[in-house]
């Protein structure tokens, strides 16, 4: 299969295969994405996050349908957890998106976290780019069901929608230091349930204390299953986009994200280059020395780093 | 192989429950595979799209309703139409012995009937996927 030609022609199979290569850490994937990097940046990237069972897939499904009515193409990346014991996973988000699956303007890809801890999978960055090059106007990233600290989505999405549900009660208090900080919009789903107004009020109160930016996130009560007020949610997403477009908000956010990504890649590459080739002895030797208390782990790490970068300069 | 095998587990047709498919999905998961579960009442077109978008190594379909002779071959021919030739297709469910040869001829690699151990399904998939 010629992935390059297929990708630019809009061949779904080529894009899907490239995502697989990226997921498996194949170097060809990096090569191809780098070649076409200049074509990225056209898609709007929306993160959908929230606790397990809040309705993230259903919300994504309904938002995607609204956008399809406006003739926008939609990519959906749905992340579910990998078993820490077997490495297997059940990826079940498509169940809520069945009507979308035959729509040629929609591309849904399920991904397993494969050990990543931030609520995403390592290859989500690459997958967003592939869908962007493939020509999707909007890309939704649905995170795993999050607890308190799975905030990686904020480093990737232009807009983060936090999907909450009534009745979590004290949980809202409990999580406000973590994931509650990253929402650009709060959707209180299943609002036909008791306590929906109260949940919304509690979020508003929490937001009253939050003065880190001049953007005030909207809190919207919705019933995604019945498509109730999902249009208001989409309006709020557009509203946040308008805010980003003002002044240099978008550049600031994007540049922060790029910086985080580059630092992450440096970490990855350094560890890889140390573990590669003959360098793995280097680590094993240090392990012995640290164990025998001949050297401390901090100096050992710096020592290895210096040896590796010296090796690079000489070659 | 150091990458997880990706399997789409799908229920074509109008079955009322998916207990069996879920048991299979769970056991494939426990064997270290990534199982994309699509849920009940899928059309052949939906299944084929899922296989393509998810770039699956294997498609495992389950039917209880008796429509297997129609739906299984239909999915295989749609896959062919879309140029998908590297996906292992297997079937399962309440399927009479007499129907199995015809389904194999139509391109289903194996049919697993009630009583099949999950281990034999897992082994078959692991040994027969077409992409390494």
Tab-separated table of C-alpha atoms in Angstrom:
chain	number	residue	atom	x	y	z
A	1	UNK	CA	0.000	0.000	0.000
A	2	UNK	CA	1.404	3.427	-0.959
A	3	UNK	CA	0.646	5.334	2.214
A	4	UNK	CA	1.946	8.707	1.022
A	5	UNK	CA	-0.158	8.845	-2.131
A	6	UNK	CA	-3.175	7.373	-0.360
A	7	UNK	CA	-3.035	9.857	2.476
A	8	UNK	CA	-3.118	12.873	0.174
A	9	UNK	CA	-5.830	11.335	-2.011
A	10	UNK	CA	-8.042	10.877	1.024
A	11	UNK	CA	-7.762	7.092	1.120
A	12	UNK	CA	-9.043	6.008	4.504
A	13	UNK	CA	-7.086	2.767	4.465
A	14	UNK	CA	-3.795	4.580	3.967
A	15	UNK	CA	-4.526	6.943	6.853
A	16	UNK	CA	-5.621	4.035	9.042
A	17	UNK	CA	-2.462	2.073	8.252
A	18	UNK	CA	-0.274	5.087	9.007
A	19	UNK	CA	-1.961	5.442	12.399
A	20	UNK	CA	-1.146	1.788	13.097
A	21	UNK	CA	2.512	2.388	12.205
A	22	UNK	CA	2.587	5.411	14.508
A	23	UNK	CA	1.006	3.413	17.328
A	24	UNK	CA	3.615	0.717	16.944
A	25	UNK	CA	6.463	3.238	17.037
A	26	UNK	CA	7.486	2.500	13.448
A	27	UNK	CA	10.109	4.962	12.204
A	28	UNK	CA	8.412	5.214	8.802
A	29	UNK	CA	5.447	6.866	10.509
A	30	UNK	CA	7.648	9.633	11.910
A	31	UNK	CA	9.239	10.079	8.489
A	32	UNK	CA	5.932	10.437	6.677
A	33	UNK	CA	4.397	12.738	9.284
A	34	UNK	CA	7.522	14.946	9.235
A	35	UNK	CA	7.335	15.187	5.439
A	36	UNK	CA	3.776	16.437	5.597
A	37	UNK	CA	4.037	18.436	8.801
A	38	UNK	CA	3.600	21.657	6.828
A	39	UNK	CA	0.104	20.491	5.921
A	40	UNK	CA	-1.002	20.284	9.554
A	41	UNK	CA	-2.622	23.005	11.604
A	42	UNK	CA	-5.850	23.319	9.657
A	43	UNK	CA	-7.995	21.176	11.936
A	44	UNK	CA	-9.691	22.323	15.123
A	45	UNK	CA	-8.761	20.000	17.958
A	46	UNK	CA	-11.413	19.440	20.612
A	47	UNK	CA	-10.714	17.387	23.729
A	48	UNK	CA	-13.630	15.582	25.378
A	49	UNK	CA	-12.814	14.442	28.893
A	50	UNK	CA	-14.549	13.565	32.150
A	51	UNK	CA	-15.099	10.692	34.560
A	52	UNK	CA	-15.992	7.170	33.357
A	53	UNK	CA	-19.621	6.846	32.308
A	54	UNK	CA	-20.221	10.603	32.098
A	55	UNK	CA	-21.272	10.265	28.468
A	56	UNK	CA	-18.144	11.379	26.611
A	57	UNK	CA	-18.788	9.087	23.620
A	58	UNK	CA	-22.419	10.122	23.337
A	59	UNK	CA	-21.515	13.821	23.565
A	60	UNK	CA	-18.840	13.321	20.896
A	61	UNK	CA	-21.316	11.469	18.686
A	62	UNK	CA	-23.913	14.247	18.895
A	63	UNK	CA	-21.403	17.062	18.383
A	64	UNK	CA	-20.006	15.251	15.348
A	65	UNK	CA	-23.504	14.921	13.882
A	66	UNK	CA	-24.161	18.646	14.288
A	67	UNK	CA	-20.892	19.429	12.525
A	68	UNK	CA	-21.731	17.002	9.722
A	69	UNK	CA	-24.942	18.976	9.144
A	70	UNK	CA	-22.670	21.964	8.505
A	71	UNK	CA	-20.686	19.841	6.052
A	72	UNK	CA	-17.596	19.769	8.241
A	73	UNK	CA	-15.522	16.611	8.207
A	74	UNK	CA	-14.862	15.043	11.579
A	75	UNK	CA	-12.112	12.817	12.928
A	76	UNK	CA	-12.663	11.085	16.251
A	77	UNK	CA	-9.909	9.536	18.347
A	78	UNK	CA	-11.407	7.504	21.179
A	79	UNK	CA	-9.015	6.313	23.864
A	80	UNK	CA	-9.750	3.456	26.255
A	81	UNK	CA	-7.437	1.886	28.834
A	82	UNK	CA	-4.985	-0.942	28.249
A	83	UNK	CA	-4.897	-3.714	30.834
A	84	UNK	CA	-1.772	-3.326	32.968
A	85	UNK	CA	-1.649	-7.104	33.318
A	86	UNK	CA	-2.153	-8.516	29.828
A	87	UNK	CA	-1.601	-5.535	27.530
A	88	UNK	CA	-5.019	-6.185	26.020
A	89	UNK	CA	-7.878	-3.719	25.816
A	90	UNK	CA	-11.575	-3.433	25.083
A	91	UNK	CA	-12.169	-0.384	22.928
A	92	UNK	CA	-15.887	0.200	23.155
A	93	UNK	CA	-16.484	3.804	22.191
A	94	UNK	CA	-17.708	2.957	18.689
A	95	UNK	CA	-20.811	1.412	20.257
A	96	UNK	CA	-22.172	4.938	20.820
A	97	UNK	CA	-21.178	6.159	17.379
A	98	UNK	CA	-22.629	3.533	15.079
A	99	UNK	CA	-24.614	5.925	12.887
A	100	UNK	CA	-21.425	7.810	12.108
A	101	UNK	CA	-19.406	4.825	11.032
A	102	UNK	CA	-20.577	4.703	7.414
A	103	UNK	CA	-20.483	8.486	6.964
A	104	UNK	CA	-17.610	9.104	4.540
A	105	UNK	CA	-16.939	12.478	6.158
A	106	UNK	CA	-16.172	10.843	9.490
A	107	UNK	CA	-13.105	8.883	10.575
A	108	UNK	CA	-13.293	7.129	13.937
A	109	UNK	CA	-10.222	5.493	15.408
A	110	UNK	CA	-10.176	3.671	18.744
A	111	UNK	CA	-6.889	3.613	20.608
A	112	UNK	CA	-5.641	1.861	23.713
A	113	UNK	CA	-3.513	3.786	26.207
A	114	UNK	CA	-0.706	1.188	25.965
A	115	UNK	CA	0.720	2.209	29.294
A	116	UNK	CA	0.429	5.992	28.986
A	117	UNK	CA	-0.887	7.515	32.200
A	118	UNK	CA	-2.160	10.963	31.270
A	119	UNK	CA	-5.535	9.872	29.902
A	120	UNK	CA	-4.305	9.607	26.311
A	121	UNK	CA	-2.164	7.228	24.299
A	122	UNK	CA	1.378	8.080	23.228
A	123	UNK	CA	0.392	8.025	19.569
A	124	UNK	CA	-2.520	10.469	19.927
A	125	UNK	CA	-0.303	13.383	18.870
A	126	UNK	CA	0.658	11.542	15.693
A	127	UNK	CA	-2.903	10.450	15.041
A	128	UNK	CA	-4.175	14.026	15.300
A	129	UNK	CA	-1.591	15.050	12.714
A	130	UNK	CA	-2.458	12.178	10.404
A	131	UNK	CA	-6.167	13.078	10.533
A	132	UNK	CA	-5.243	16.731	9.999
A	133	UNK	CA	-3.181	15.897	6.888
A	134	UNK	CA	-5.968	13.548	5.768
A	135	UNK	CA	-8.187	16.626	5.764
A	136	UNK	CA	-10.496	16.485	8.756
A	137	UNK	CA	-11.907	19.906	9.723
A	138	UNK	CA	-12.564	18.971	13.338
A	139	UNK	CA	-10.734	16.359	15.379
A	140	UNK	CA	-12.278	15.154	18.615
A	141	UNK	CA	-10.107	13.405	21.142
A	142	UNK	CA	-12.088	11.449	23.675
A	143	UNK	CA	-9.882	10.636	26.659
A	144	UNK	CA	-10.188	7.615	28.897
A	145	UNK	CA	-12.511	8.106	31.850
A	146	UNK	CA	-10.432	10.392	34.027
A	147	UNK	CA	-9.925	10.618	37.753
A	148	UNK	CA	-7.871	13.457	39.121
A	149	UNK	CA	-4.666	13.956	37.252
A	150	UNK	CA	-5.154	12.766	33.696
A	151	UNK	CA	-4.675	16.212	32.228
A	152	UNK	CA	-2.559	15.506	29.125
A	153	UNK	CA	-5.450	16.475	26.873
A	154	UNK	CA	-4.881	20.138	27.730
A	155	UNK	CA	-1.444	19.939	26.117
A	156	UNK	CA	-2.952	18.867	22.828
A	157	UNK	CA	-6.440	20.278	22.351
A	158	UNK	CA	-7.429	23.803	21.342
A	159	UNK	CA	-10.556	23.489	23.457
A	160	UNK	CA	-11.197	21.082	26.332
A	161	UNK	CA	-14.784	20.088	27.097
A	162	UNK	CA	-15.190	18.588	30.562
A	163	UNK	CA	-18.218	16.295	30.658
A	164	UNK	CA	-19.614	15.980	34.191
A	165	UNK	CA	-22.692	14.280	35.584
A	166	UNK	CA	-24.930	15.132	38.535
A	167	UNK	CA	-24.674	13.135	41.694
A	168	UNK	CA	-20.932	12.849	42.044
A	169	UNK	CA	-21.408	15.172	44.996
A	170	UNK	CA	-18.264	15.452	46.981
A	171	UNK	CA	-16.253	14.173	44.068
A	172	UNK	CA	-16.449	17.611	42.569
A	173	UNK	CA	-14.753	18.969	45.634
A	174	UNK	CA	-12.221	16.201	45.465
A	175	UNK	CA	-11.213	16.688	41.886
A	176	UNK	CA	-11.232	20.434	41.608
A	177	UNK	CA	-7.476	20.693	42.073
A	178	UNK	CA	-6.778	18.423	39.102
A	179	UNK	CA	-8.956	17.955	36.079
A	180	UNK	CA	-11.415	20.689	37.014
A	181	UNK	CA	-8.751	23.231	36.137
A	182	UNK	CA	-8.391	22.212	32.516
A	183	UNK	CA	-11.971	22.602	31.264
A	184	UNK	CA	-12.618	25.428	28.807
A	185	UNK	CA	-16.257	24.392	28.829
A	186	UNK	CA	-18.183	22.309	31.348
A	187	UNK	CA	-21.050	20.154	30.104
A	188	UNK	CA	-23.240	18.743	32.841
A	189	UNK	CA	-24.644	15.716	31.052
A	190	UNK	CA	-27.661	13.608	32.066
A	191	UNK	CA	-29.277	16.812	33.294
A	192	UNK	CA	-32.650	15.139	33.586
A	193	UNK	CA	-31.279	13.568	36.745
A	194	UNK	CA	-31.716	15.012	40.172
A	195	UNK	CA	-29.037	17.439	41.244
A	196	UNK	CA	-28.105	18.703	37.771
A	197	UNK	CA	-28.671	22.356	38.631
A	198	UNK	CA	-26.741	21.951	41.832
A	199	UNK	CA	-23.807	20.380	40.032
A	200	UNK	CA	-23.785	23.281	37.583
A	201	UNK	CA	-23.864	25.765	40.452
A	202	UNK	CA	-21.012	24.025	42.228
A	203	UNK	CA	-18.922	24.251	39.089
A	204	UNK	CA	-19.796	27.942	38.719
A	205	UNK	CA	-18.719	28.551	42.309
A	206	UNK	CA	-15.483	26.742	41.669
A	207	UNK	CA	-14.914	28.875	38.584
A	208	UNK	CA	-15.531	32.053	40.623
A	209	UNK	CA	-12.335	31.299	42.494
A	210	UNK	CA	-10.366	30.640	39.379
A	211	UNK	CA	-8.797	33.825	38.096
A	212	UNK	CA	-5.785	32.558	36.196
A	213	UNK	CA	-7.113	33.673	32.814
A	214	UNK	CA	-9.608	36.228	31.609
A	215	UNK	CA	-11.668	33.499	29.940
A	216	UNK	CA	-14.673	32.388	31.928
A	217	UNK	CA	-15.628	28.804	30.994
A	218	UNK	CA	-19.309	28.252	30.243
A	219	UNK	CA	-21.263	25.671	32.214
A	220	UNK	CA	-24.022	24.029	30.182
A	221	UNK	CA	-26.647	21.511	31.249
A	222	UNK	CA	-27.239	18.972	28.500
A	223	UNK	CA	-28.894	15.606	27.895
A	224	UNK	CA	-26.689	14.165	25.166
A	225	UNK	CA	-28.773	10.995	24.725
A	226	UNK	CA	-31.790	13.103	23.684
A	227	UNK	CA	-29.667	15.624	21.788
A	228	UNK	CA	-30.937	18.244	24.242
A	229	UNK	CA	-28.896	21.495	24.261
A	230	UNK	CA	-25.944	19.889	22.491
A	231	UNK	CA	-26.240	22.765	20.001
A	232	UNK	CA	-25.588	25.160	22.903
A	233	UNK	CA	-22.496	23.154	23.723
A	234	UNK	CA	-21.275	23.508	20.148
A	235	UNK	CA	-21.941	27.252	20.361
A	236	UNK	CA	-19.807	27.383	23.485
A	237	UNK	CA	-17.023	25.543	21.675
A	238	UNK	CA	-17.185	28.148	18.913
A	239	UNK	CA	-17.213	30.851	21.586
A	240	UNK	CA	-13.994	29.521	23.036
A	241	UNK	CA	-12.481	29.447	19.569
A	242	UNK	CA	-13.383	33.123	19.117
A	243	UNK	CA	-11.628	33.856	22.393
A	244	UNK	CA	-8.542	31.968	21.196
A	245	UNK	CA	-8.528	33.923	17.967
A	246	UNK	CA	-8.402	37.211	19.851
A	247	UNK	CA	-5.001	38.737	20.613
A	248	UNK	CA	-2.331	36.105	20.910
A	249	UNK	CA	-4.270	33.572	22.967
A	250	UNK	CA	-4.056	30.868	20.327
A	251	UNK	CA	-0.342	31.364	19.670
A	252	UNK	CA	0.382	31.268	23.386
A	253	UNK	CA	-1.539	28.042	23.879
A	254	UNK	CA	-0.147	26.399	20.760
A	255	UNK	CA	3.441	27.414	21.506
A	256	UNK	CA	3.188	26.108	25.052
A	257	UNK	CA	1.941	22.823	23.659
A	258	UNK	CA	4.724	22.637	21.081
A	259	UNK	CA	7.266	23.307	23.798
A	260	UNK	CA	5.854	20.520	25.972
A	261	UNK	CA	5.907	18.171	23.014
A	262	UNK	CA	9.510	18.943	22.088
A	263	UNK	CA	10.642	18.442	25.673
A	264	UNK	CA	8.742	15.151	25.766
A	265	UNK	CA	10.401	14.052	22.521
A	266	UNK	CA	13.854	14.996	23.838
A	267	UNK	CA	13.202	12.782	26.859
A	268	UNK	CA	12.114	9.974	24.581
A	269	UNK	CA	15.051	10.303	22.182
A	270	UNK	CA	17.641	10.584	24.946
A	271	UNK	CA	16.390	7.489	26.721
A	272	UNK	CA	16.161	5.648	23.393
A	273	UNK	CA	19.692	6.580	22.353
A	274	UNK	CA	21.054	5.512	25.719
A	275	UNK	CA	19.206	2.210	25.593
A	276	UNK	CA	20.202	1.601	21.971
A	277	UNK	CA	23.378	0.074	20.621
A	278	UNK	CA	26.209	-0.565	22.947
A	279	UNK	CA	25.071	2.098	25.337
A	280	UNK	CA	22.902	-0.213	27.411
A	281	UNK	CA	26.033	-1.486	29.154
A	282	UNK	CA	26.541	2.058	30.303
A	283	UNK	CA	23.338	1.940	32.328
A	284	UNK	CA	23.986	-1.555	33.665
A	285	UNK	CA	27.457	-0.540	34.861
A	286	UNK	CA	26.014	2.471	36.632
A	287	UNK	CA	23.336	0.315	38.251
A	288	UNK	CA	26.086	-1.824	39.791
A	289	UNK	CA	28.044	1.212	40.948
A	290	UNK	CA	24.991	2.875	42.489
A	291	UNK	CA	24.060	-0.390	44.187
A	292	UNK	CA	27.553	-0.650	45.707
A	293	UNK	CA	27.296	2.999	46.822
A	294	UNK	CA	30.337	3.946	44.736
A	295	UNK	CA	28.264	6.693	43.171
A	296	UNK	CA	24.847	8.273	43.762
A	297	UNK	CA	22.038	7.941	41.183
A	298	UNK	CA	22.000	11.693	40.428
A	299	UNK	CA	25.664	11.804	39.428
A	300	UNK	CA	25.252	8.519	37.589
A	301	UNK	CA	22.523	9.983	35.364
A	302	UNK	CA	24.591	13.087	34.582
A	303	UNK	CA	27.622	10.918	33.867
A	304	UNK	CA	25.668	8.793	31.388
A	305	UNK	CA	24.219	11.870	29.724
A	306	UNK	CA	27.679	13.380	29.274
A	307	UNK	CA	29.106	10.175	27.830
A	308	UNK	CA	26.240	9.846	25.358
A	309	UNK	CA	26.430	13.434	24.099
A	310	UNK	CA	30.241	13.170	23.791
A	311	UNK	CA	29.755	10.057	21.685
A	312	UNK	CA	27.361	11.946	19.393
A	313	UNK	CA	29.789	14.813	18.813
A	314	UNK	CA	32.609	12.483	17.854
A	315	UNK	CA	30.636	10.492	15.331
B	1	UNK	CA	5.382	-10.062	17.093
B	2	UNK	CA	5.729	-7.195	19.544
B	3	UNK	CA	2.610	-5.269	18.661
B	4	UNK	CA	-0.880	-6.068	19.930
B	5	UNK	CA	-3.217	-7.824	17.494
B	6	UNK	CA	-6.250	-5.630	16.759
B	7	UNK	CA	-9.571	-7.425	16.429
B	8	UNK	CA	-12.965	-5.965	15.525
B	9	UNK	CA	-15.700	-7.955	17.269
B	10	UNK	CA	-19.022	-7.316	15.552
B	11	UNK	CA	-22.624	-8.499	15.664
B	12	UNK	CA	-24.217	-8.301	12.216
B	13	UNK	CA	-27.980	-8.589	11.954
B	14	UNK	CA	-30.772	-8.371	14.438
B	15	UNK	CA	-29.699	-10.518	17.388
B	16	UNK	CA	-31.208	-9.505	20.703
B	17	UNK	CA	-28.206	-10.090	22.915
B	18	UNK	CA	-24.450	-10.218	22.697
B	19	UNK	CA	-23.432	-12.283	25.690
B	20	UNK	CA	-21.304	-14.657	23.610
B	21	UNK	CA	-19.573	-11.892	21.689
B	22	UNK	CA	-18.728	-10.166	24.947
B	23	UNK	CA	-17.243	-13.353	26.408
B	24	UNK	CA	-15.082	-13.724	23.301
B	25	UNK	CA	-14.117	-10.031	23.409
B	26	UNK	CA	-13.104	-10.360	27.028
B	27	UNK	CA	-11.018	-13.465	26.444
B	28	UNK	CA	-9.233	-11.893	23.473
B	29	UNK	CA	-8.498	-8.912	25.696
B	30	UNK	CA	-7.057	-11.218	28.326
B	31	UNK	CA	-4.887	-12.745	25.619
B	32	UNK	CA	-3.322	-9.301	25.105
B	33	UNK	CA	-5.284	-8.217	22.035
B	34	UNK	CA	-6.891	-4.840	21.419
B	35	UNK	CA	-10.559	-5.558	20.856
B	36	UNK	CA	-12.689	-2.964	19.124
B	37	UNK	CA	-16.235	-3.734	20.126
B	38	UNK	CA	-18.981	-2.371	17.889
B	39	UNK	CA	-22.120	-3.515	19.660
B	40	UNK	CA	-25.369	-5.037	18.417
B	41	UNK	CA	-27.272	-4.709	15.154
B	42	UNK	CA	-24.517	-3.782	12.754
B	43	UNK	CA	-24.975	-3.628	9.013
B	44	UNK	CA	-22.276	-5.243	6.853
B	45	UNK	CA	-21.359	-1.730	5.647
B	46	UNK	CA	-20.812	-0.497	9.223
B	47	UNK	CA	-18.653	-3.515	10.011
B	48	UNK	CA	-16.485	-3.041	6.929
B	49	UNK	CA	-15.998	0.655	7.743
B	50	UNK	CA	-14.974	-0.212	11.292
B	51	UNK	CA	-12.439	-2.768	10.034
B	52	UNK	CA	-10.925	-0.187	7.668
B	53	UNK	CA	-10.838	2.752	10.080
B	54	UNK	CA	-9.474	0.636	12.910
B	55	UNK	CA	-6.975	-1.090	10.579
B	56	UNK	CA	-7.845	-4.394	12.234
B	57	UNK	CA	-5.847	-7.610	11.790
B	58	UNK	CA	-8.912	-9.737	12.359
B	59	UNK	CA	-12.690	-9.439	12.118
B	60	UNK	CA	-14.641	-11.730	14.432
B	61	UNK	CA	-18.400	-11.824	13.807
B	62	UNK	CA	-21.085	-13.528	15.821
B	63	UNK	CA	-24.618	-14.397	14.713
B	64	UNK	CA	-27.350	-16.207	16.626
B	65	UNK	CA	-30.330	-15.362	14.464
B	66	UNK	CA	-29.752	-17.740	11.569
B	67	UNK	CA	-28.868	-15.056	9.032
B	68	UNK	CA	-25.237	-16.172	8.802
B	69	UNK	CA	-25.500	-17.566	5.253
B	70	UNK	CA	-26.544	-14.148	4.050
B	71	UNK	CA	-24.568	-11.745	6.272
B	72	UNK	CA	-21.141	-13.401	6.612
B	73	UNK	CA	-20.517	-13.708	2.844
B	74	UNK	CA	-21.897	-10.199	2.319
B	75	UNK	CA	-19.277	-8.742	4.676
B	76	UNK	CA	-16.495	-10.700	2.965
B	77	UNK	CA	-17.531	-9.468	-0.475
B	78	UNK	CA	-17.765	-5.844	0.728
B	79	UNK	CA	-14.254	-6.132	2.165
B	80	UNK	CA	-13.033	-7.412	-1.210
B	81	UNK	CA	-14.769	-4.550	-2.997
B	82	UNK	CA	-12.880	-2.083	-0.831
B	83	UNK	CA	-9.592	-3.821	-1.579
B	84	UNK	CA	-9.133	-5.184	1.931
B	85	UNK	CA	-7.327	-8.493	1.503
B	86	UNK	CA	-5.116	-8.723	4.581
B	87	UNK	CA	-7.749	-9.162	7.283
B	88	UNK	CA	-8.510	-12.543	8.822
B	89	UNK	CA	-12.290	-13.074	8.987
B	90	UNK	CA	-13.761	-15.565	11.461
B	91	UNK	CA	-17.339	-16.272	12.515
B	92	UNK	CA	-19.157	-17.778	15.423
B	93	UNK	CA	-22.567	-18.400	16.912
B	94	UNK	CA	-25.386	-20.834	16.471
B	95	UNK	CA	-24.422	-22.211	13.070
B	96	UNK	CA	-25.452	-25.672	11.805
B	97	UNK	CA	-22.627	-28.036	10.789
B	98	UNK	CA	-24.059	-28.279	7.264
B	99	UNK	CA	-23.664	-24.550	6.670
B	100	UNK	CA	-19.991	-24.414	7.628
B	101	UNK	CA	-18.390	-25.640	4.351
B	102	UNK	CA	-20.340	-23.044	2.364
B	103	UNK	CA	-19.204	-20.262	4.685
B	104	UNK	CA	-15.590	-21.408	4.473
B	105	UNK	CA	-15.899	-21.354	0.675
B	106	UNK	CA	-17.271	-17.826	0.900
B	107	UNK	CA	-14.059	-16.692	2.596
B	108	UNK	CA	-14.664	-17.079	6.320
B	109	UNK	CA	-11.436	-18.602	7.649
B	110	UNK	CA	-13.060	-20.487	10.521
B	111	UNK	CA	-16.437	-20.951	12.198
B	112	UNK	CA	-16.587	-21.408	15.955
B	113	UNK	CA	-19.777	-23.024	17.221
B	114	UNK	CA	-21.091	-23.327	20.816
B	115	UNK	CA	-18.707	-25.316	22.981
B	116	UNK	CA	-15.555	-23.971	21.339
B	117	UNK	CA	-12.992	-23.097	24.000
B	118	UNK	CA	-11.820	-19.505	24.043
B	119	UNK	CA	-8.265	-20.820	23.891
B	120	UNK	CA	-8.830	-22.428	20.512
B	121	UNK	CA	-10.281	-19.184	19.144
B	122	UNK	CA	-7.314	-17.215	20.499
B	123	UNK	CA	-4.824	-19.713	19.063
B	124	UNK	CA	-6.493	-19.703	15.674
B	125	UNK	CA	-6.402	-15.904	15.443
B	126	UNK	CA	-2.819	-15.658	16.675
B	127	UNK	CA	-1.596	-18.254	14.189
B	128	UNK	CA	-3.570	-17.105	11.172
B	129	UNK	CA	-3.508	-13.317	11.023
B	130	UNK	CA	-2.122	-12.246	7.700
B	131	UNK	CA	0.064	-9.291	8.722
B	132	UNK	CA	3.073	-9.967	10.886
